[in-house]
């Protein structure tokens, strides 16, 4: 049903691999040095002047073609990582799966990758490459030429090369045509390419949402069946992908596409169960949270994985908490216990580093504490480092249909009030929620001596 709304799967008109290299001269494409980061241009020229081939490739070329601002700039070269390192003082070699050179300029890192061969060639030479039984590539360090490098990339639109030697764009896979057609097409046989690296399925959803491109039908077809291969991906890598999927400004759209393709359940299985069961609250909460996150990102406001995970997992926490309170646990311990179980389940799928799980738990815990606002508690809560996130979270919960007796409005008003009005607000709450105020004992006055 969602693909009707987004129309995100579409048959392609041309075969996936035109055999011939298409070289697009400078006056027929929009990529210019002005649109490339000066540091990336520097790296390209230094490699070039040292006698190596060097190209801007991937998202850098793609986004400039689409008149977007690239997020980062990747360079491909025939120089080996060691040769790259010898040319740049500010260079580090990284990576096990892919060996890469990172050239650092202050906060900007330019990634330089040596041309690599695809998996076919890898199997023949086999020394440095390995796959598991599912066909997944474990190591992939067999160097190749530019054409081989193009063929081992994921989507045609990600395999365009811009040269500072002649300012042309090199297209081995029909990427320019697909850019014009706004089509995401995997290079080669889709099922094989997903087996090599199941994360490519997530990338299809991500780029489709980010670029507003349709996924070519043959590229979309195997996803439903192969989605369980994501279970073989280390949870730390999936965590990185989750951040790119949901914290890049198109989170809601990505979420819809992931669900339609049957991928979401391999990232957040608990949330997916509730969504599939038709829990209207879960649907509303995740929709509101992701849309809210998107608008924050697009307004250059900060977002955090802690808040994202807090919302993604909240419907499950709530469900578990209800069970525990029915068993007689008070709200706060029930929340704690529910949180623990939900986190334990989730990190089997996508990791969640402690620096994010800790603040996430605080956001949840504060949901209980925000109810109890008598006396000095309310003022003290305002000072809590996580108050703002917890308050935003509370508003989302209410927006999504949780009945909280106007708690969100109360906190909104409380924050905007002067001390006198704050006192009045607090008087109104006494006895309403949380523990009722104990009647004050009469002050003990020392007895007058006669
Ligand atoms: P963005 O940086 O905007 O997210 P990108 O296309 O630059 O998009 P990166 O993850 O930076 O994506 O990767 C750079 C390039 O490396 C891609 O454009 C693609 O050519 C290649 N690539 C990345 N990941 C894969 C993969 N899993 N399989 C094959 N090729 C890949
Ligand atoms: Mg990139």
Short mmCIF file of C-alpha atoms and ligand atoms in Angstrom, two decimals:
data_model
loop_
_atom_site.label_atom_id
_atom_site.label_comp_id
_atom_site.label_asym_id
_atom_site.label_seq_id
_atom_site.Cartn_x
_atom_site.Cartn_y
_atom_site.Cartn_z
CA UNK A 1 0.00 0.00 0.00
CA UNK A 2 2.80 2.40 0.84
CA UNK A 3 4.42 1.97 -2.53
CA UNK A 4 1.23 3.38 -3.99
CA UNK A 5 1.69 6.45 -1.87
CA UNK A 6 5.36 6.89 -2.61
CA UNK A 7 5.46 4.99 -5.86
CA UNK A 8 8.95 3.97 -4.95
CA UNK A 9 9.35 0.84 -7.08
CA UNK A 10 9.53 1.25 -10.83
CA UNK A 11 10.72 -0.90 -13.76
CA UNK A 12 13.87 0.41 -15.46
CA UNK A 13 14.04 0.90 -19.19
CA UNK A 14 17.65 -0.11 -19.87
CA UNK A 15 19.75 -3.16 -18.96
CA UNK A 16 21.89 -2.72 -15.88
CA UNK A 17 25.33 -2.89 -17.44
CA UNK A 18 26.03 -1.13 -20.69
CA UNK A 19 29.26 -2.79 -21.75
CA UNK A 20 30.79 0.40 -23.02
CA UNK A 21 32.42 3.13 -21.04
CA UNK A 22 30.66 6.43 -21.48
CA UNK A 23 32.93 9.45 -21.02
CA UNK A 24 30.97 12.65 -20.51
CA UNK A 25 33.05 15.72 -21.35
CA UNK A 26 33.14 18.81 -19.11
CA UNK A 27 30.59 20.80 -21.08
CA UNK A 28 28.02 18.00 -20.79
CA UNK A 29 27.91 17.53 -17.02
CA UNK A 30 27.49 19.81 -13.99
CA UNK A 31 30.46 18.66 -11.87
CA UNK A 32 32.92 21.48 -11.33
CA UNK A 33 35.85 21.94 -8.97
CA UNK A 34 34.01 24.84 -7.34
CA UNK A 35 31.44 22.41 -5.96
CA UNK A 36 34.03 20.05 -4.51
CA UNK A 37 35.58 20.69 -1.13
CA UNK A 38 38.97 22.43 -1.59
CA UNK A 39 40.61 19.69 0.48
CA UNK A 40 39.28 16.96 -1.79
CA UNK A 41 40.50 18.94 -4.80
CA UNK A 42 43.93 19.16 -3.15
CA UNK A 43 44.06 15.40 -2.65
CA UNK A 44 42.97 14.76 -6.24
CA UNK A 45 45.72 17.03 -7.59
CA UNK A 46 48.45 15.71 -5.34
CA UNK A 47 47.71 12.13 -6.44
CA UNK A 48 47.48 13.22 -10.03
CA UNK A 49 50.75 15.14 -9.96
CA UNK A 50 52.45 12.10 -8.45
CA UNK A 51 51.46 10.16 -11.55
CA UNK A 52 48.44 8.28 -10.20
CA UNK A 53 44.88 8.22 -11.48
CA UNK A 54 42.52 9.87 -9.04
CA UNK A 55 38.79 10.43 -9.24
CA UNK A 56 36.03 11.84 -7.14
CA UNK A 57 33.46 9.05 -6.84
CA UNK A 58 30.28 8.02 -5.06
CA UNK A 59 27.96 10.42 -3.26
CA UNK A 60 30.18 13.42 -4.10
CA UNK A 61 29.63 13.13 -7.85
CA UNK A 62 26.03 11.94 -7.50
CA UNK A 63 24.94 14.81 -5.26
CA UNK A 64 26.62 17.49 -7.37
CA UNK A 65 24.83 16.05 -10.39
CA UNK A 66 21.58 16.42 -8.48
CA UNK A 67 22.47 19.93 -7.40
CA UNK A 68 22.68 18.84 -3.75
CA UNK A 69 25.52 19.48 -1.35
CA UNK A 70 27.56 16.30 -0.83
CA UNK A 71 27.93 15.09 2.73
CA UNK A 72 31.49 13.95 2.22
CA UNK A 73 33.94 13.40 -0.60
CA UNK A 74 35.31 10.01 -1.52
CA UNK A 75 38.24 9.52 -3.82
CA UNK A 76 39.22 6.43 -5.80
CA UNK A 77 42.74 5.92 -7.10
CA UNK A 78 45.13 3.35 -8.52
CA UNK A 79 47.66 4.22 -5.81
CA UNK A 80 47.86 1.61 -3.04
CA UNK A 81 47.02 2.72 0.52
CA UNK A 82 50.75 2.77 1.33
CA UNK A 83 51.47 4.94 -1.69
CA UNK A 84 48.70 7.29 -0.63
CA UNK A 85 50.17 7.47 2.86
CA UNK A 86 53.60 8.33 1.54
CA UNK A 87 52.10 11.35 -0.28
CA UNK A 88 50.26 12.82 2.69
CA UNK A 89 51.60 13.62 6.13
CA UNK A 90 48.09 13.86 7.56
CA UNK A 91 47.06 10.34 6.54
CA UNK A 92 45.99 7.22 8.41
CA UNK A 93 45.23 3.76 7.07
CA UNK A 94 42.07 2.22 8.47
CA UNK A 95 39.67 -0.65 8.02
CA UNK A 96 39.76 -4.40 8.00
CA UNK A 97 37.00 -5.20 5.53
CA UNK A 98 38.17 -2.41 3.25
CA UNK A 99 41.59 -0.93 3.66
CA UNK A 100 41.31 2.80 3.18
CA UNK A 101 43.41 5.91 3.58
CA UNK A 102 41.95 8.79 5.57
CA UNK A 103 43.52 12.13 4.79
CA UNK A 104 42.69 14.60 7.51
CA UNK A 105 42.32 18.36 7.21
CA UNK A 106 41.19 19.71 10.57
CA UNK A 107 37.70 18.30 11.00
CA UNK A 108 37.32 17.19 7.41
CA UNK A 109 38.38 13.69 6.41
CA UNK A 110 38.84 12.78 2.78
CA UNK A 111 38.53 9.06 2.23
CA UNK A 112 40.86 7.64 -0.41
CA UNK A 113 40.21 4.09 -1.58
CA UNK A 114 42.34 2.06 -3.94
CA UNK A 115 40.48 0.63 -6.96
CA UNK A 116 39.22 -2.79 -5.99
CA UNK A 117 37.97 -5.70 -8.00
CA UNK A 118 34.51 -7.10 -7.53
CA UNK A 119 33.71 -10.42 -6.09
CA UNK A 120 34.02 -12.47 -9.35
CA UNK A 121 37.67 -11.60 -9.71
CA UNK A 122 38.12 -12.02 -6.01
CA UNK A 123 37.05 -15.64 -6.20
CA UNK A 124 39.59 -16.44 -8.87
CA UNK A 125 42.48 -14.91 -7.00
CA UNK A 126 40.97 -15.77 -3.60
CA UNK A 127 44.05 -14.89 -1.55
CA UNK A 128 42.81 -11.75 0.10
CA UNK A 129 39.10 -12.26 -0.17
CA UNK A 130 36.76 -14.43 1.76
CA UNK A 131 33.05 -15.07 1.86
CA UNK A 132 30.90 -17.06 4.24
CA UNK A 133 28.34 -19.72 3.30
CA UNK A 134 25.70 -17.12 2.53
CA UNK A 135 27.95 -15.51 -0.06
CA UNK A 136 28.69 -12.59 2.20
CA UNK A 137 32.00 -10.85 1.61
CA UNK A 138 34.12 -10.89 4.73
CA UNK A 139 37.29 -9.34 3.34
CA UNK A 140 37.63 -7.51 0.11
CA UNK A 141 41.08 -6.24 -0.58
CA UNK A 142 41.86 -7.41 -4.06
CA UNK A 143 42.95 -4.42 -6.06
CA UNK A 144 41.63 -3.89 -9.55
CA UNK A 145 41.30 -1.33 -12.28
CA UNK A 146 38.79 1.48 -12.56
CA UNK A 147 36.20 -0.56 -14.44
CA UNK A 148 36.36 -3.36 -11.87
CA UNK A 149 36.07 -0.77 -9.15
CA UNK A 150 32.93 0.61 -10.78
CA UNK A 151 31.32 -2.82 -11.05
CA UNK A 152 31.81 -3.67 -7.38
CA UNK A 153 30.02 -0.52 -6.19
CA UNK A 154 26.41 -0.74 -5.11
CA UNK A 155 24.14 1.45 -7.24
CA UNK A 156 24.77 2.78 -10.74
CA UNK A 157 24.33 6.37 -9.55
CA UNK A 158 27.07 5.78 -6.96
CA UNK A 159 29.58 4.60 -9.56
CA UNK A 160 30.36 7.78 -11.46
CA UNK A 161 33.95 9.06 -11.52
CA UNK A 162 35.02 12.66 -11.98
CA UNK A 163 38.57 13.28 -13.14
CA UNK A 164 40.68 16.38 -12.50
CA UNK A 165 43.00 15.25 -15.32
CA UNK A 166 40.44 15.94 -18.06
CA UNK A 167 37.38 17.12 -16.08
CA UNK A 168 35.25 14.35 -17.58
CA UNK A 169 32.82 12.03 -15.84
CA UNK A 170 33.46 8.31 -16.41
CA UNK A 171 30.36 6.11 -16.43
CA UNK A 172 30.75 2.30 -16.81
CA UNK A 173 27.28 1.32 -15.65
CA UNK A 174 24.67 3.67 -17.05
CA UNK A 175 24.63 5.78 -13.91
CA UNK A 176 24.05 9.08 -15.70
CA UNK A 177 20.93 7.73 -17.39
CA UNK A 178 19.64 6.44 -14.05
CA UNK A 179 20.31 9.83 -12.45
CA UNK A 180 18.21 11.41 -15.17
CA UNK A 181 15.48 8.80 -14.66
CA UNK A 182 15.78 9.16 -10.87
CA UNK A 183 16.19 5.43 -10.50
CA UNK A 184 18.18 3.37 -8.00
CA UNK A 185 19.56 0.31 -9.71
CA UNK A 186 21.96 -2.18 -8.22
CA UNK A 187 24.92 -3.00 -10.45
CA UNK A 188 24.96 -6.67 -11.52
CA UNK A 189 22.63 -9.42 -10.30
CA UNK A 190 20.67 -7.95 -7.37
CA UNK A 191 20.30 -11.16 -5.32
CA UNK A 192 24.03 -11.88 -5.59
CA UNK A 193 24.91 -8.34 -4.63
CA UNK A 194 22.63 -8.44 -1.56
CA UNK A 195 24.10 -11.76 -0.51
CA UNK A 196 27.60 -10.30 -0.75
CA UNK A 197 26.55 -7.47 1.53
CA UNK A 198 23.02 -7.45 2.99
CA UNK A 199 23.46 -3.86 4.17
CA UNK A 200 22.94 -2.88 0.52
CA UNK A 201 19.23 -3.56 1.12
CA UNK A 202 19.19 -0.86 3.78
CA UNK A 203 21.14 1.44 1.50
CA UNK A 204 18.47 0.99 -1.18
CA UNK A 205 15.83 2.22 1.26
CA UNK A 206 18.04 5.04 2.49
CA UNK A 207 18.97 6.41 -0.92
CA UNK A 208 15.43 6.02 -2.22
CA UNK A 209 14.21 8.22 0.64
CA UNK A 210 17.12 10.65 0.59
CA UNK A 211 17.21 11.24 -3.15
CA UNK A 212 13.51 10.70 -3.74
CA UNK A 213 14.43 8.07 -6.33
CA UNK A 214 12.35 5.03 -7.23
CA UNK A 215 13.96 1.63 -6.72
CA UNK A 216 14.15 -0.19 -10.02
CA UNK A 217 11.87 -3.23 -9.82
CA UNK A 218 14.54 -5.95 -10.30
CA UNK A 219 16.58 -4.21 -7.57
CA UNK A 220 13.59 -4.23 -5.20
CA UNK A 221 12.40 -7.76 -6.02
CA UNK A 222 14.77 -9.97 -3.95
CA UNK A 223 14.69 -7.78 -0.85
CA UNK A 224 11.71 -9.35 0.89
CA UNK A 225 13.19 -12.83 0.66
CA UNK A 226 16.75 -11.83 1.53
CA UNK A 227 15.93 -9.41 4.35
CA UNK A 228 16.69 -12.06 7.05
CA UNK A 229 20.34 -11.96 5.94
CA UNK A 230 20.55 -8.78 7.99
CA UNK A 231 20.63 -11.06 11.02
CA UNK A 232 24.21 -11.95 9.99
CA UNK A 233 25.40 -8.36 10.17
CA UNK A 234 27.25 -7.34 13.33
CA UNK A 235 25.00 -5.22 15.52
CA UNK A 236 27.62 -2.46 15.69
CA UNK A 237 27.50 -2.00 11.91
CA UNK A 238 23.70 -1.98 12.00
CA UNK A 239 23.80 0.70 14.67
CA UNK A 240 25.84 2.90 12.33
CA UNK A 241 23.32 2.25 9.56
CA UNK A 242 20.39 3.03 11.85
CA UNK A 243 21.86 6.46 12.51
CA UNK A 244 22.22 7.11 8.78
CA UNK A 245 18.70 5.83 8.12
CA UNK A 246 16.89 7.81 10.77
CA UNK A 247 19.09 10.80 11.54
CA UNK A 248 19.75 12.17 8.06
CA UNK A 249 16.68 14.37 7.64
CA UNK A 250 14.46 11.88 5.79
CA UNK A 251 13.80 9.53 8.67
CA UNK A 252 10.05 9.24 8.30
CA UNK A 253 10.18 8.51 4.61
CA UNK A 254 12.98 6.01 5.15
CA UNK A 255 10.95 4.33 7.90
CA UNK A 256 7.97 3.93 5.55
CA UNK A 257 10.09 2.45 2.79
CA UNK A 258 11.91 0.11 5.21
CA UNK A 259 8.57 -1.20 6.43
CA UNK A 260 7.19 -1.60 2.97
CA UNK A 261 10.28 -3.58 1.95
CA UNK A 262 10.08 -5.77 5.07
CA UNK A 263 13.41 -4.50 6.43
CA UNK A 264 12.31 -2.58 9.49
CA UNK A 265 11.60 -5.73 11.47
CA UNK A 266 15.25 -6.73 11.28
CA UNK A 267 16.28 -3.46 12.87
CA UNK A 268 13.59 -2.97 15.53
CA UNK A 269 11.73 -6.27 15.83
CA UNK A 270 9.83 -5.34 19.00
CA UNK A 271 8.55 -2.07 17.55
CA UNK A 272 7.70 -3.82 14.30
CA UNK A 273 5.60 -6.44 16.14
CA UNK A 274 3.53 -3.72 17.77
CA UNK A 275 3.16 -1.81 14.50
CA UNK A 276 2.11 -4.95 12.67
CA UNK A 277 -0.36 -5.78 15.43
CA UNK A 278 -1.95 -2.44 14.60
CA UNK A 279 -1.13 -0.69 17.86
CA UNK A 280 -2.32 2.80 16.91
CA UNK A 281 -0.28 4.35 19.67
CA UNK A 282 3.00 2.90 18.37
CA UNK A 283 2.23 4.05 14.84
CA UNK A 284 1.44 7.57 16.01
CA UNK A 285 4.42 7.84 18.32
CA UNK A 286 7.01 6.69 15.78
CA UNK A 287 5.48 8.82 13.05
CA UNK A 288 5.43 11.92 15.24
CA UNK A 289 8.95 11.27 16.55
CA UNK A 290 10.50 10.75 13.14
CA UNK A 291 8.75 13.73 11.58
CA UNK A 292 9.83 15.83 14.51
CA UNK A 293 13.43 14.61 14.16
CA UNK A 294 13.38 15.40 10.44
CA UNK A 295 12.25 18.96 11.04
CA UNK A 296 14.88 19.45 13.72
CA UNK A 297 17.61 18.23 11.37
CA UNK A 298 16.35 20.39 8.56
CA UNK A 299 16.38 23.37 10.91
CA UNK A 300 19.98 22.52 11.93
CA UNK A 301 18.98 21.66 15.48
CA UNK A 302 20.84 18.88 17.27
CA UNK A 303 19.40 15.38 17.48
CA UNK A 304 20.65 12.41 19.45
CA UNK A 305 20.53 8.65 19.02
CA UNK A 306 19.41 8.48 22.68
CA UNK A 307 16.15 10.24 21.85
CA UNK A 308 15.65 8.25 18.66
CA UNK A 309 16.05 4.95 20.50
CA UNK A 310 13.94 6.23 23.40
CA UNK A 311 11.00 6.67 21.02
CA UNK A 312 11.59 3.55 18.94
CA UNK A 313 11.59 1.36 22.03
CA UNK A 314 9.02 3.20 24.15
CA UNK A 315 5.91 1.30 22.96
CA UNK A 316 7.55 -1.95 24.08
CA UNK A 317 8.70 -0.43 27.35
CA UNK A 318 5.18 0.77 27.99
CA UNK A 319 3.74 -2.63 27.20
CA UNK A 320 6.14 -4.42 29.54
CA UNK A 321 5.71 -1.80 32.22
CA UNK A 322 1.96 -2.33 32.21
CA UNK A 323 2.50 -6.03 32.81
CA UNK A 324 4.83 -5.35 35.75
CA UNK A 325 2.56 -2.77 37.36
CA UNK A 326 -0.32 -5.20 37.06
CA UNK A 327 1.85 -7.66 38.92
CA UNK A 328 2.16 -5.10 41.68
CA UNK A 329 5.43 -3.27 41.02
CA UNK A 330 5.34 0.51 41.62
CA UNK A 331 5.73 2.64 38.44
CA UNK A 332 9.43 3.49 38.71
CA UNK A 333 10.76 -0.04 39.34
CA UNK A 334 8.34 -1.29 36.68
CA UNK A 335 9.81 1.17 34.19
CA UNK A 336 13.34 0.10 35.15
CA UNK A 337 12.60 -3.56 34.71
CA UNK A 338 10.79 -3.01 31.42
CA UNK A 339 13.68 -0.89 30.14
CA UNK A 340 16.19 -3.56 31.01
CA UNK A 341 14.32 -6.32 29.17
CA UNK A 342 13.66 -4.20 26.10
CA UNK A 343 17.28 -3.07 25.84
CA UNK A 344 18.54 -6.62 26.25
CA UNK A 345 16.36 -7.75 23.34
CA UNK A 346 17.19 -4.79 21.12
CA UNK A 347 20.97 -4.96 21.33
CA UNK A 348 20.90 -8.44 19.84
CA UNK A 349 19.89 -6.64 16.63
CA UNK A 350 21.37 -3.18 16.64
CA UNK A 351 24.00 -2.14 19.13
CA UNK A 352 23.43 0.83 21.37
CA UNK A 353 26.59 2.19 22.94
CA UNK A 354 26.37 3.01 26.63
CA UNK A 355 26.87 6.72 26.02
CA UNK A 356 23.44 6.65 24.34
CA UNK A 357 21.64 3.96 26.34
CA UNK A 358 22.33 5.79 29.59
CA UNK A 359 20.64 9.07 28.59
CA UNK A 360 17.87 7.06 26.93
CA UNK A 361 17.12 5.37 30.26
CA UNK A 362 17.16 8.75 31.96
CA UNK A 363 14.58 10.07 29.50
CA UNK A 364 12.35 7.11 30.36
CA UNK A 365 12.92 7.40 34.07
CA UNK A 366 12.12 11.10 33.99
CA UNK A 367 8.71 10.27 32.53
CA UNK A 368 7.84 8.94 35.98
CA UNK A 369 9.50 11.76 37.83
CA UNK A 370 7.71 14.44 35.80
CA UNK A 371 4.45 13.24 37.32
CA UNK A 372 5.59 14.03 40.84
CA UNK A 373 5.99 17.75 40.84
CA UNK A 374 5.16 18.90 44.34
CA UNK A 375 7.29 21.01 46.58
CA UNK A 376 10.79 21.67 45.35
CA UNK A 377 10.71 18.72 42.99
CA UNK A 378 9.49 20.62 39.97
CA UNK A 379 12.18 23.31 40.21
CA UNK A 380 14.81 20.64 40.74
CA UNK A 381 13.66 18.72 37.68
CA UNK A 382 14.09 21.83 35.53
CA UNK A 383 17.79 21.67 36.37
CA UNK A 384 18.13 18.06 35.34
CA UNK A 385 20.48 17.80 32.31
CA UNK A 386 17.93 15.57 30.57
CA UNK A 387 14.90 17.68 31.43
CA UNK A 388 14.54 19.21 27.96
CA UNK A 389 14.66 15.84 26.19
CA UNK A 390 12.29 14.30 28.73
CA UNK A 391 9.83 17.17 28.31
CA UNK A 392 9.94 16.91 24.49
CA UNK A 393 9.41 13.19 24.89
CA UNK A 394 6.42 13.78 27.16
CA UNK A 395 4.80 16.04 24.56
CA UNK A 396 5.30 13.38 21.90
CA UNK A 397 3.65 10.79 24.11
CA UNK A 398 0.63 13.00 24.61
CA UNK A 399 0.45 13.89 20.93
CA UNK A 400 0.38 10.16 20.20
CA UNK A 401 -2.62 9.52 22.40
CA UNK A 402 -1.23 8.56 25.81
CA UNK A 403 -3.63 9.91 28.42
CA UNK A 404 -1.53 11.90 30.87
CA UNK A 405 -4.06 14.36 32.30
CA UNK A 406 -2.55 17.45 30.75
CA UNK A 407 0.92 16.84 32.18
CA UNK A 408 2.62 18.29 29.11
CA UNK A 409 0.62 21.52 29.28
CA UNK A 410 1.37 21.78 32.96
CA UNK A 411 5.12 21.63 32.33
CA UNK A 412 4.85 24.06 29.45
CA UNK A 413 3.08 26.54 31.68
CA UNK A 414 5.38 25.91 34.59
CA UNK A 415 8.46 26.73 32.53
CA UNK A 416 6.94 29.96 31.28
CA UNK A 417 5.75 31.19 34.67
CA UNK A 418 7.21 33.50 37.28
CA UNK A 419 7.82 32.15 40.80
CA UNK A 420 4.39 33.24 42.09
CA UNK A 421 2.51 31.56 39.33
CA UNK A 422 4.67 28.48 39.70
CA UNK A 423 3.53 28.19 43.30
CA UNK A 424 -0.08 28.41 42.22
CA UNK A 425 0.42 25.74 39.61
CA UNK A 426 1.94 23.48 42.20
CA UNK A 427 -0.91 24.05 44.59
CA UNK A 428 -3.29 22.95 41.90
CA UNK A 429 -1.42 19.69 41.47
CA UNK A 430 -1.23 18.69 45.09
CA UNK A 431 -3.17 15.57 45.61
CA UNK A 432 -3.86 15.26 41.91
CA UNK A 433 -1.04 13.06 40.81
CA UNK A 434 1.84 11.34 42.43
CA UNK A 435 1.60 10.88 46.15
CA UNK A 436 -0.90 13.16 47.85
CA UNK A 437 0.71 15.69 50.10
CA UNK A 438 0.90 14.63 53.65
CA UNK A 439 -0.97 17.06 55.93
CA UNK A 440 1.56 19.21 57.72
CA UNK A 441 2.17 18.37 61.29
CA UNK A 442 1.63 21.34 63.59
CA UNK A 443 4.96 22.87 64.38
CA UNK A 444 6.20 21.85 67.75
CA UNK A 445 6.45 24.92 69.83
CA UNK A 446 8.57 24.89 72.94
CA UNK A 447 6.32 25.15 75.88
CA UNK A 448 6.47 28.34 77.75
CA UNK A 449 7.60 27.86 81.23
CA UNK A 450 5.51 29.37 83.85
P1 LIG B 1 26.34 9.43 1.44
O1 LIG B 1 27.76 9.71 1.83
O2 LIG B 1 25.58 10.59 0.93
O3 LIG B 1 25.61 8.66 2.46
P2 LIG B 1 27.60 7.75 -0.52
O4 LIG B 1 27.07 7.20 -1.81
O5 LIG B 1 28.78 8.64 -0.61
O6 LIG B 1 26.37 8.46 0.17
P3 LIG B 1 29.14 6.16 1.27
O7 LIG B 1 28.64 5.24 2.32
O8 LIG B 1 29.86 7.39 1.67
O9 LIG B 1 27.86 6.54 0.41
O10 LIG B 1 30.02 5.30 0.29
C1 LIG B 1 30.76 5.88 -0.78
C2 LIG B 1 30.67 5.01 -2.01
O11 LIG B 1 31.22 3.71 -1.75
C3 LIG B 1 29.26 4.72 -2.50
O12 LIG B 1 28.79 5.76 -3.31
C4 LIG B 1 29.44 3.42 -3.24
O13 LIG B 1 29.97 3.64 -4.51
C5 LIG B 1 30.48 2.71 -2.42
N1 LIG B 1 29.86 1.84 -1.40
C6 LIG B 1 29.59 2.16 -0.12
N2 LIG B 1 29.04 1.15 0.56
C7 LIG B 1 28.96 0.13 -0.32
C8 LIG B 1 28.49 -1.22 -0.24
N3 LIG B 1 27.98 -1.69 0.89
N4 LIG B 1 28.58 -1.98 -1.37
C9 LIG B 1 29.11 -1.49 -2.50
N5 LIG B 1 29.54 -0.25 -2.63
C10 LIG B 1 29.49 0.56 -1.57
MG1 LIG B 2 29.86 9.47 0.96
#
